[in-house]
Tab-separated table of C-alpha atoms in Angstrom:
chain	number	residue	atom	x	y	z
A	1	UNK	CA	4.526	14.381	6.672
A	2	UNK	CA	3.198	11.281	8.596
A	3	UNK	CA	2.504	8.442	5.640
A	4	UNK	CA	1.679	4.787	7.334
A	5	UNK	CA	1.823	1.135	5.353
A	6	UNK	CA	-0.283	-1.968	6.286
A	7	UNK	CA	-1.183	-5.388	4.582
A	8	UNK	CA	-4.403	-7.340	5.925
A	9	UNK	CA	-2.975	-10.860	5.936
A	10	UNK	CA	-2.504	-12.137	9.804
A	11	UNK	CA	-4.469	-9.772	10.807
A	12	UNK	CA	-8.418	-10.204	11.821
A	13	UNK	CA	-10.823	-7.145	10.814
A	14	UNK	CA	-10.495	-5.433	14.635
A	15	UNK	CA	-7.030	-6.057	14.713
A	16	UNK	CA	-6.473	-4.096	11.228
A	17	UNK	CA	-9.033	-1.268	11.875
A	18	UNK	CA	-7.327	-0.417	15.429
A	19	UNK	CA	-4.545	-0.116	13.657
A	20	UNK	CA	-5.919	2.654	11.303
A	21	UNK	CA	-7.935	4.277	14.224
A	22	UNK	CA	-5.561	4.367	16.797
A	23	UNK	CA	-2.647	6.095	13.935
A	24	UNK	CA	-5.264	8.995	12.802
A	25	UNK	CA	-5.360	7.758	9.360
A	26	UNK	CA	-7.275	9.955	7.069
A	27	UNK	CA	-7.341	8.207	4.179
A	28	UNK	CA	-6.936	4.177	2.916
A	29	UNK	CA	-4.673	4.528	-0.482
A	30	UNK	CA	-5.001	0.449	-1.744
A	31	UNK	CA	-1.933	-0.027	-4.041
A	32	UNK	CA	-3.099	-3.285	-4.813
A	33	UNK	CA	-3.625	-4.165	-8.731
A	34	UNK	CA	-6.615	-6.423	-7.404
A	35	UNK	CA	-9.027	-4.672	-4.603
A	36	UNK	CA	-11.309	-7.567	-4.853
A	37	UNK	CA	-9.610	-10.421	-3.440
A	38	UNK	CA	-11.270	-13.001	-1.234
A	39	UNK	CA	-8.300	-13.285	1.010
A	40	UNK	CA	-10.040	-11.371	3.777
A	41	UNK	CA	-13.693	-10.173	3.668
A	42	UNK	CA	-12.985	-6.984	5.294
A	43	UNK	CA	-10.279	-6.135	2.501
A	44	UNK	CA	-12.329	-5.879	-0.689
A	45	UNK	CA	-13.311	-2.231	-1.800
A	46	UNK	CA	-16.495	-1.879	-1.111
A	47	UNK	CA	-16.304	-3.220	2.363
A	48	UNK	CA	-13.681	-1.466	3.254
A	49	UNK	CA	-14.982	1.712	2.134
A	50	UNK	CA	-17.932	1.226	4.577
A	51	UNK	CA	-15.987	0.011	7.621
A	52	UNK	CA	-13.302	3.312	6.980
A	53	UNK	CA	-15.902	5.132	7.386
A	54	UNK	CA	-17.712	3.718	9.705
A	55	UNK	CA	-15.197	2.704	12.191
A	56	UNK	CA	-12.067	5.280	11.726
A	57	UNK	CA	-13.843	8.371	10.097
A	58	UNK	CA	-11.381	7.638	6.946
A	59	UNK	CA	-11.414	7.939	3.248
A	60	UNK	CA	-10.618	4.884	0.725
A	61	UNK	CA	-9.056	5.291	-2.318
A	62	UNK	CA	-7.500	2.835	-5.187
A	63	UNK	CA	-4.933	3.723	-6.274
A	64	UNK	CA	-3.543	1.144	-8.719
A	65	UNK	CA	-0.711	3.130	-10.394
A	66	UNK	CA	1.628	2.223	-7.569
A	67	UNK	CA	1.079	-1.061	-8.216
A	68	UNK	CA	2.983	-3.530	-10.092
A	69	UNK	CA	2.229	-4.981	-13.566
A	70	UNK	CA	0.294	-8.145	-13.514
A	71	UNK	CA	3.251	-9.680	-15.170
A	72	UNK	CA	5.978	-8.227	-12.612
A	73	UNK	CA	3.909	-9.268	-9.674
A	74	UNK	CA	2.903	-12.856	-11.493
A	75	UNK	CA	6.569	-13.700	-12.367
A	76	UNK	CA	7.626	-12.865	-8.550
A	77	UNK	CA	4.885	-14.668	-6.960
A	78	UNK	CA	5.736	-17.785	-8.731
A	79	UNK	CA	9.432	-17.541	-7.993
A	80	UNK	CA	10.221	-16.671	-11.293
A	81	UNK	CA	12.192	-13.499	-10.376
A	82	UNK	CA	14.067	-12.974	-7.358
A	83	UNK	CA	12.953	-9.958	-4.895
A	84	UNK	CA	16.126	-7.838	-6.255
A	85	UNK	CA	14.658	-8.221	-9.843
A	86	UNK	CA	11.090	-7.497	-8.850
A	87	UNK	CA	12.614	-4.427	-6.620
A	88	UNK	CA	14.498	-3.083	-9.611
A	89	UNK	CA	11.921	-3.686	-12.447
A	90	UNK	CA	8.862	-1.978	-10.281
A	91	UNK	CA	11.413	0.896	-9.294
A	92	UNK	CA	11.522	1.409	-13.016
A	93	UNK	CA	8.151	1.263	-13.049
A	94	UNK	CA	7.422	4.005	-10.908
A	95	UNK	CA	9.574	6.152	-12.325
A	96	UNK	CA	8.487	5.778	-15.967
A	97	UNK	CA	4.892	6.324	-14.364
A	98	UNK	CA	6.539	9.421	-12.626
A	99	UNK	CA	4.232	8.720	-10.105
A	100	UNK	CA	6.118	11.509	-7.840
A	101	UNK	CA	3.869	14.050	-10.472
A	102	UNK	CA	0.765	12.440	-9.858
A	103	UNK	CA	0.283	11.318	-6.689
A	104	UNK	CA	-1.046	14.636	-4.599
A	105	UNK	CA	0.788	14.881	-1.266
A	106	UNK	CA	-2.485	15.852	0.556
A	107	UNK	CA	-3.483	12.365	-0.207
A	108	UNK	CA	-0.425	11.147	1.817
A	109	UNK	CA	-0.889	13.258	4.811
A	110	UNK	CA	-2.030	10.610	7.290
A	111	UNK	CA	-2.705	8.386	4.656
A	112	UNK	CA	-1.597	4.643	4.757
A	113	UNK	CA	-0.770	2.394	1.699
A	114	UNK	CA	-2.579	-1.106	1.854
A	115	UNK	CA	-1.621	-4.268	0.152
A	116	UNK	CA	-1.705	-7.803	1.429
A	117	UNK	CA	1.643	-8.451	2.661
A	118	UNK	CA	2.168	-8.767	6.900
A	119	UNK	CA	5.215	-7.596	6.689
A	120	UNK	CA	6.864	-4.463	4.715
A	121	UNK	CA	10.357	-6.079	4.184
A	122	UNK	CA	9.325	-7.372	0.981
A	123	UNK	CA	6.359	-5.728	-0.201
A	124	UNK	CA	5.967	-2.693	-3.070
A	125	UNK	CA	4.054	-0.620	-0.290
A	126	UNK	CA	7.382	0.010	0.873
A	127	UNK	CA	9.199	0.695	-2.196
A	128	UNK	CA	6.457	3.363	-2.588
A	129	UNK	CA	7.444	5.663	-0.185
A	130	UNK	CA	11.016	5.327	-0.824
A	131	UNK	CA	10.659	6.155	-4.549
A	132	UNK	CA	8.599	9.225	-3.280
A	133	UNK	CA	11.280	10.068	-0.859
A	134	UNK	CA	14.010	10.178	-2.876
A	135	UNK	CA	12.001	11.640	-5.774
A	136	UNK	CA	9.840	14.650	-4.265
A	137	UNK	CA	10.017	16.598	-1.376
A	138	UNK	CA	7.694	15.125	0.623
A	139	UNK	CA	9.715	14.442	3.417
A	140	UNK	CA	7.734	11.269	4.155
A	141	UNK	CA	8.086	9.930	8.030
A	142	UNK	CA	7.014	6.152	7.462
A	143	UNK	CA	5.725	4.141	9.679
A	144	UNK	CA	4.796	0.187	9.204
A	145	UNK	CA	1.474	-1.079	10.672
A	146	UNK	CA	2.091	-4.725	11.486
C-alpha cells in the first residue's frame, strides 16, 4: 500500500500541491495537533480543504490522534528533550492510543500524512508509518514528499 509524508515549510502553495497531484494522493491525513497555524496560508484546514479539492481531486482529513501531546511536542520544541526522548515518549504514545486499531487502512491508501516539518528525518509523520508498519499489516511503501 502506497502511503506518502509531506510538511509545508520551504515549500510555496504550487510547489506543495504538485507534489500531491503529481503522487495520486487521495486523501490529506493532517497529523498536526494545530491545523490552524499561520505559518503558511495554504496550510490551515479550511484552505486546504478547498485547494485538495480543487486542485488534486483529494480528500482532507485531521487526524490529530497521531499527533503528539502538547506537552511532548512543547518540551521538544524548546530543547527541553532530545529527539531520542521525544521519539521514545510519542512511540509510547501511539501505542497506548493503539492507533494501529483505529486508523482504517483505506484512509492510507494513497493517502499522505502532513505536518510542518521539510524534512522527515526528524518529524512524527515519520514515526507514524513505522509504528503502523511494525504494528499492522499494512505493508506500508513510504515515500517522503520534500
Amino acid at each position: 500500500m502506497d502511503i506518502y509524508t509531506i510538511g509545508f515549510t520551504q515549500k510555496n502553495a504550487e510547489k506543495f500541491f504538485k507534489f500531491l497531484k503529481i503522487s495520486g494522493v487521495k486523501t490529506l491525513i493532517d497529523v498536526r495537533l494545530n491545523n490552524v497555524s499561520q505559518l503558511a496560508g495554504f496550510a490551515k484546514k479550511d484552505d486546504l480543504k478547498f485547494f485538495l479539492k480543487e486542485l488534486c481531486g483529494a480528500e482532507y482529513v485531521h487526524s490529530p490522534e497521531l499527533a503528539p501531546t502538547k506537552d511532548i511536542l512543547n518540551a521538544y520544541k524548546k530543547g527541553e528533550m532530545p529527539w531520542e526522548v521525544y521519539e521514545d515518549r510519542f512511540l509510547n504514545l501511539m501505542a497506548q492510543r493503539s492507533i494501529e486499531k483505529s486508523i482504517k487502512s483505506e484512509l492510507l491508501d494513497h493517502g499522505c500524512l502532513l505536518c510542518s516539518e521539510h524534512e522527515p528525518h526528524y518529524c512524527h509523520r515519520r514515526l507514524v508509518v513505522e509504528y503502523l508498519n511494525e504494528h499492522s499489516n499494512l505493508n506500508l511503501k513510504v515515500k517522503h514528499l520534500y
